[in-house]
Structures are given as structure tokens and as C-alpha cells.
Tab-separated table of C-alpha atoms in Angstrom:
chain	number	residue	atom	x	y	z
A	1	LYS	CA	-139.068	-79.979	73.128
A	2	LEU	CA	-143.079	-80.115	73.392
A	3	PHE	CA	-142.979	-79.441	77.503
A	4	GLY	CA	-141.060	-75.959	76.179
A	5	ILE	CA	-144.195	-75.429	73.700
A	6	LEU	CA	-146.297	-76.401	76.243
A	7	VAL	CA	-144.766	-73.976	78.398
A	8	ILE	CA	-144.400	-71.100	76.278
A	9	GLY	CA	-148.262	-71.507	74.135
A	10	SER	CA	-149.624	-71.167	78.201
A	11	GLY	CA	-147.636	-68.138	79.131
A	12	TRP	CA	-148.599	-67.373	75.685
A	13	TYR	CA	-152.140	-67.890	76.061
A	14	CYS	CA	-152.431	-66.716	79.902
A	15	LEU	CA	-151.334	-62.975	78.637
A	16	ALA	CA	-153.643	-63.267	75.373
A	17	THR	CA	-156.338	-63.790	77.529
A	18	ILE	CA	-155.791	-61.012	80.114
A	19	ASN	CA	-158.474	-58.812	77.815
A	20	VAL	CA	-159.439	-58.393	74.142
A	21	TYR	CA	-156.730	-56.255	73.362
A	22	PHE	CA	-154.045	-58.436	74.508
A	23	PHE	CA	-155.613	-61.364	72.501
A	24	PHE	CA	-155.972	-58.609	69.579
A	25	LEU	CA	-152.411	-58.010	70.081
A	26	LEU	CA	-150.523	-61.320	70.019
A	27	GLY	CA	-153.418	-62.996	68.262
A	28	VAL	CA	-153.946	-60.969	65.267
A	29	ALA	CA	-151.271	-57.649	64.778
A	30	ILE	CA	-147.880	-59.434	65.692
A	31	PRO	CA	-148.417	-62.303	63.347
A	32	VAL	CA	-149.891	-59.657	60.829
A	33	LEU	CA	-146.894	-56.846	61.329
A	34	LEU	CA	-144.475	-60.405	60.954
A	35	PHE	CA	-146.629	-61.469	57.251
A	36	VAL	CA	-146.170	-58.667	56.462
A	37	ILE	CA	-142.456	-57.717	56.589
A	38	HIS	CA	-141.741	-61.184	56.050
A	39	CYS	CA	-143.395	-60.498	52.559
A	40	PHE	CA	-141.106	-57.306	51.827
A	41	THR	CA	-137.673	-59.131	53.082
A	42	GLY	CA	-138.399	-62.771	53.072
A	43	ASN	CA	-136.683	-63.371	56.027
A	44	ILE	CA	-139.180	-63.947	58.996
A	45	PHE	CA	-140.590	-67.017	58.157
A	46	CYS	CA	-138.957	-70.264	57.047
A	47	GLU	CA	-139.417	-70.963	52.790
A	48	VAL	CA	-142.596	-73.175	53.483
A	49	ASP	CA	-143.499	-74.399	49.366
A	50	SER	CA	-146.993	-74.885	50.499
A	51	PHE	CA	-150.684	-73.136	49.761
A	52	PHE	CA	-151.789	-74.665	52.405
A	53	VAL	CA	-150.018	-73.208	55.109
A	54	HIS	CA	-150.311	-70.187	53.921
A	55	MET	CA	-154.201	-70.090	53.910
A	56	LYS	CA	-154.694	-71.600	57.119
A	57	TYR	CA	-152.275	-68.800	58.463
A	58	ILE	CA	-154.470	-66.247	56.882
A	59	THR	CA	-157.569	-68.053	58.217
A	60	PHE	CA	-156.318	-67.519	61.533
A	61	CYS	CA	-155.511	-64.144	61.545
A	62	LEU	CA	-159.035	-63.346	59.775
A	63	GLN	CA	-161.060	-65.444	62.927
A	64	ASN	CA	-159.135	-64.029	65.359
A	65	PHE	CA	-159.922	-60.451	64.281
A	66	ALA	CA	-163.640	-61.596	64.191
A	67	ILE	CA	-163.391	-62.814	66.852
A	68	VAL	CA	-161.996	-59.560	67.878
A	69	LEU	CA	-164.835	-57.537	66.917
A	70	VAL	CA	-167.642	-59.594	68.478
A	71	ASN	CA	-166.442	-59.360	71.487
A	72	LEU	CA	-166.311	-55.718	71.150
A	73	TYR	CA	-168.955	-54.379	69.269
A	74	GLY	CA	-171.227	-57.984	68.968
A	75	THR	CA	-173.474	-60.446	70.865
A	76	SER	CA	-172.944	-63.531	72.162
A	77	GLU	CA	-175.655	-65.194	69.779
A	78	HIS	CA	-172.764	-63.668	67.146
A	79	MET	CA	-170.494	-65.356	68.289
A	80	LYS	CA	-171.935	-67.918	68.994
A	81	TRP	CA	-172.492	-67.988	65.008
A	82	LEU	CA	-169.114	-66.767	64.126
A	83	CYS	CA	-167.599	-70.168	65.889
A	84	LEU	CA	-169.827	-72.369	63.975
A	85	PHE	CA	-168.407	-70.520	61.143
A	86	VAL	CA	-164.760	-71.418	61.970
A	87	ILE	CA	-164.861	-73.956	63.052
A	88	ARG	CA	-166.743	-75.440	59.826
A	89	ILE	CA	-164.100	-73.576	58.094
A	90	ASN	CA	-160.990	-74.628	59.967
A	91	ILE	CA	-162.527	-78.749	59.143
A	92	LEU	CA	-162.973	-78.263	55.644
A	93	GLU	CA	-159.837	-76.769	55.274
A	94	VAL	CA	-157.858	-80.009	56.604
A	95	PHE	CA	-160.345	-81.667	55.059
A	96	SER	CA	-159.463	-80.484	51.276
A	97	ASP	CA	-156.163	-82.082	52.423
A	98	VAL	CA	-157.509	-85.298	53.559
A	99	LEU	CA	-159.195	-85.809	49.967
A	100	SER	CA	-155.799	-84.208	48.010
A	101	LYS	CA	-153.535	-87.144	50.126
A	102	ARG	CA	-155.866	-89.559	49.468
A	103	LEU	CA	-156.534	-90.443	53.347
A	104	TYR	CA	-160.085	-91.829	52.594
A	105	ILE	CA	-160.810	-93.635	56.306
A	106	TYR	CA	-161.065	-89.851	56.886
A	107	ILE	CA	-163.508	-89.057	54.587
A	108	LEU	CA	-166.633	-90.003	56.776
A	109	PRO	CA	-165.421	-88.368	60.118
A	110	SER	CA	-164.279	-85.166	58.092
A	111	LEU	CA	-168.066	-84.987	56.647
A	112	ALA	CA	-169.642	-85.930	60.169
A	113	LEU	CA	-167.926	-83.295	61.645
A	114	LEU	CA	-168.814	-80.497	58.827
A	115	LEU	CA	-172.821	-81.437	59.292
A	116	PRO	CA	-171.856	-82.306	61.863
A	117	TYR	CA	-173.839	-85.350	62.853
A	118	ILE	CA	-172.610	-86.912	65.490
A	119	PRO	CA	-174.242	-87.929	68.692
A	120	GLY	CA	-174.336	-85.167	71.218
A	121	THR	CA	-173.813	-82.176	68.493
A	122	GLU	CA	-177.546	-81.392	68.071
A	123	ASP	CA	-176.912	-77.769	68.562
A	124	LEU	CA	-173.146	-77.518	68.635
A	125	GLY	CA	-173.927	-73.942	69.047
A	126	ALA	CA	-176.019	-74.199	72.236
A	127	GLY	CA	-173.875	-71.728	75.054
A	128	ILE	CA	-171.499	-70.708	73.361
A	129	GLU	CA	-170.886	-67.131	74.688
A	130	LYS	CA	-168.734	-64.425	74.274
A	131	HIS	CA	-166.055	-63.494	77.247
A	132	PRO	CA	-164.668	-60.028	78.589
A	133	ASN	CA	-161.051	-62.269	78.776
A	134	TYR	CA	-161.023	-65.900	77.438
A	135	MET	CA	-163.260	-64.246	74.358
A	136	VAL	CA	-165.280	-67.291	74.105
A	137	VAL	CA	-166.559	-69.890	76.552
A	138	TRP	CA	-168.921	-72.873	75.673
A	139	ASN	CA	-170.949	-73.683	78.584
A	140	GLU	CA	-172.469	-76.506	77.352
A	141	TRP	CA	-169.581	-78.185	75.706
A	142	SER	CA	-170.378	-81.405	73.419
A	143	ALA	CA	-168.047	-84.329	74.720
A	144	SER	CA	-168.508	-86.026	71.598
A	145	PHE	CA	-167.717	-83.228	69.166
A	146	ILE	CA	-164.356	-82.603	70.963
A	147	ILE	CA	-162.986	-86.435	71.166
A	148	ILE	CA	-164.168	-87.099	67.501
A	149	TYR	CA	-162.488	-83.830	66.104
A	150	THR	CA	-159.276	-84.462	68.319
A	151	GLY	CA	-159.060	-87.966	67.221
A	152	TRP	CA	-159.917	-86.630	63.444
A	153	PHE	CA	-156.913	-84.544	63.378
A	154	ILE	CA	-154.276	-86.149	65.591
A	155	GLY	CA	-154.971	-88.657	62.647
A	156	TRP	CA	-154.229	-85.791	59.713
A	157	ILE	CA	-151.105	-84.781	61.843
A	158	VAL	CA	-149.735	-88.604	62.041
A	159	HIS	CA	-149.883	-88.381	58.319
A	160	ARG	CA	-147.670	-85.197	57.335
A	161	THR	CA	-144.752	-83.834	58.283
A	162	VAL	CA	-145.269	-81.912	60.318
A	163	TYR	CA	-143.702	-79.315	63.473
A	164	ILE	CA	-144.147	-80.396	67.558
A	165	THR	CA	-146.405	-77.025	67.638
A	166	THR	CA	-148.838	-78.825	65.353
A	167	VAL	CA	-148.580	-81.664	68.335
A	168	ALA	CA	-149.371	-79.498	71.123
A	169	HIS	CA	-152.702	-77.292	68.931
A	170	ALA	CA	-153.922	-80.867	69.655
A	171	ILE	CA	-152.899	-81.280	73.149
A	172	PHE	CA	-153.288	-77.582	74.482
A	173	PRO	CA	-157.236	-77.501	74.407
A	174	LEU	CA	-157.421	-81.173	76.348
A	175	LEU	CA	-155.246	-79.832	79.311
A	176	VAL	CA	-158.124	-76.702	80.428
A	177	PRO	CA	-161.619	-76.897	80.895
A	178	PRO	CA	-163.971	-78.080	78.110
A	179	ALA	CA	-165.820	-74.599	78.765
A	180	LEU	CA	-162.400	-72.902	77.425
A	181	TRP	CA	-161.666	-75.908	74.125
A	182	ILE	CA	-163.331	-73.287	71.779
A	183	SER	CA	-160.579	-70.268	72.895
A	184	VAL	CA	-157.843	-72.258	74.120
A	185	ARG	CA	-157.783	-74.293	70.389
A	186	THR	CA	-157.998	-70.914	68.555
A	187	MET	CA	-155.306	-69.083	70.177
A	188	THR	CA	-153.035	-72.092	69.902
A	189	GLY	CA	-153.957	-72.115	66.166
A	190	MET	CA	-152.398	-68.886	65.628
A	191	PHE	CA	-148.812	-69.550	68.461
A	192	MET	CA	-148.478	-72.772	66.105
A	193	LEU	CA	-148.864	-71.986	62.599
A	194	MET	CA	-146.314	-68.684	63.953
A	195	PHE	CA	-143.924	-69.609	66.151
A	196	GLY	CA	-144.019	-73.350	64.142
A	197	TRP	CA	-142.677	-70.845	61.117
A	198	LEU	CA	-140.429	-68.188	62.073
A	199	ARG	CA	-136.692	-69.291	61.065
A	200	VAL	CA	-135.395	-67.812	65.048
A	201	THR	CA	-137.756	-70.862	66.098
A	202	ASP	CA	-137.092	-73.276	63.652
A	203	ASN	CA	-134.225	-75.833	65.249
A	204	PHE	CA	-136.658	-75.962	68.406
A	205	PHE	CA	-139.500	-75.865	66.912
A	206	SER	CA	-138.520	-78.494	63.934
A	207	THR	CA	-140.302	-82.523	63.673
A	208	PRO	CA	-137.717	-84.993	64.670
A	209	THR	CA	-139.821	-87.296	62.439
A	210	SER	CA	-141.390	-87.504	58.825
A	211	ALA	CA	-144.679	-89.096	57.936
A	212	LYS	CA	-142.720	-91.930	56.062
A	213	GLU	CA	-141.747	-93.030	59.652
A	214	ARG	CA	-144.575	-93.336	61.356
A	215	VAL	CA	-146.199	-95.207	58.637
A	216	ALA	CA	-146.606	-98.524	60.798
A	217	PHE	CA	-148.486	-96.124	63.272
A	218	SER	CA	-150.688	-94.049	61.202
A	219	GLU	CA	-151.764	-97.617	60.014
A	220	ILE	CA	-152.988	-98.960	63.637
A	221	TYR	CA	-154.019	-95.178	64.960
A	222	ASP	CA	-156.262	-95.101	61.393
A	223	ALA	CA	-158.130	-98.708	62.377
A	224	LEU	CA	-158.010	-98.019	66.736
A	225	TYR	CA	-159.575	-94.137	64.777
A	226	PHE	CA	-162.417	-95.489	62.552
A	227	LEU	CA	-163.357	-98.279	65.465
A	228	LEU	CA	-163.865	-95.319	67.870
A	229	PHE	CA	-165.752	-93.349	64.965
A	230	VAL	CA	-167.634	-96.124	64.484
A	231	CYS	CA	-169.190	-96.917	68.106
A	232	GLU	CA	-169.558	-93.438	69.440
A	233	PHE	CA	-172.223	-93.661	66.328
A	234	ALA	CA	-173.494	-96.714	68.095
A	235	ARG	CA	-172.869	-95.869	71.334
A	236	ASN	CA	-176.865	-95.207	72.081
A	237	TRP	CA	-177.409	-98.986	70.457
A	238	ILE	CA	-174.698	-100.669	72.718
A	239	ALA	CA	-175.476	-99.625	75.517
A	240	SER	CA	-178.799	-100.691	75.023
A	241	LEU	CA	-177.858	-104.529	74.283
A	242	LEU	CA	-175.910	-103.330	77.611
A	243	LEU	CA	-178.842	-102.554	79.311
A	244	LEU	CA	-176.660	-98.924	80.338
A	245	PRO	CA	-178.886	-96.094	81.601
């Protein structure tokens, strides 16, 4: 299932990055059209009794539309501030769920990502530029931010009963050059929500396990991630102890 999703998602992303109009069609127009039809018929998406899912869907539609507008009429400076704003909004959404589920071990990483206060991310927006195909490229990408963010996002996933598409959303951005991390994460976020929520794809994308069945794994993962998080902050001190450059 995961391999099939990666193939479908890769094809979806390749089509979306032909030009800005394909990005608008696949990342904004189709998702919005399906949502509007569902509001009148109730037959397009599975019934999800979760305000969080609806909020994420609307957020991704709005952010993709904003990216299209900036790509057409704005500058790279506008794209930089838009991407920083969008990243923080998405972190804030997950952070609200972290608090509601009392995942206390992820509070500090959430705050560090929001500020952001992570070594190597002093100028997180440096090198973010608009692109005619990929919409946005991150030329001066931060490995520290990508590592901490990805680990944090996976940690949130393992505590929820989620679709495989959500897992793929964490994997997709790691399969491309880091300069495309923001671009891929933006497009696959919409793919994750739309395809994971559709009735016709529910059987294919449904998750094989619940959060309760992953308790042992999540407890081990939480400890390992927090250790990684602490080491990332202490890496300069550790390097000085080891006499590394």
C-alpha cells in the first residue's frame, strides 16, 4: 500500500509542477470542488467527526492558493514570508493537537519549531525563492530544521489513528533534494488529506493499525526522539568535547 501511495503521490506531484496552472488545478481547484460537492451531497468524503481534519483541509487549500498568487504576482521575498507563515501555521495546528492529547514530551520541540529556536535555523527563510515549476525552492535549506521537524511530525503520527497517506506525507519530502522540501511537503499535504478522505479510496488508504496497537513503539520512539532533540541543541558542546571542527 505504501509503495502504491508513493507512486501515485509522485505522479500527482510531477503533474502539479508542470506549471503554476497545473499546481492550481491539482492543489486548489479540484480539492475545493470536491469539498463543495461534499457539502451538498455528503457522498464524496468519508464521515470524519474531527474538526482538526476539516481545519487542515481548508488550511492546505488556502495556503496553496496563496502560493499560486505569490508565484504569479509576487516576488521571492513575498514567497519567503509566506512559506515561513505557512510552516508556523501548520506547526501550530499540530501543536494544538499535541496539547489536547497531552503529549507533553513534544511540547518543547513544538515551541522550538515555532520560534524557531534550533541551532542552524537563525535565518530559516534564507534562500527561499519562487519557482515557475516547483512553486518554491529552498536553496539554503536547514538540515537541523528538516530533521527535527520530520521526527516531531512522525512522533505526532504514531499517537494517532491515521491513514497511510499521513505516513507518506512524512516520507515524501525526504525522497527529493532538500531544496524541494517545502514544495513537496506543501503538495503532498493536500494529496494526503484529499486521497485519504475520499470514499472511493478509503479501503486502499485505510490504516492497518490503531494508535492503541502502537503504544509500545510510540513509547520507545518518544524517548529516542527526545534524545535526538536534546543532542541537536547540544551538538556544538558535544563537538567541542570530542575536539571536532
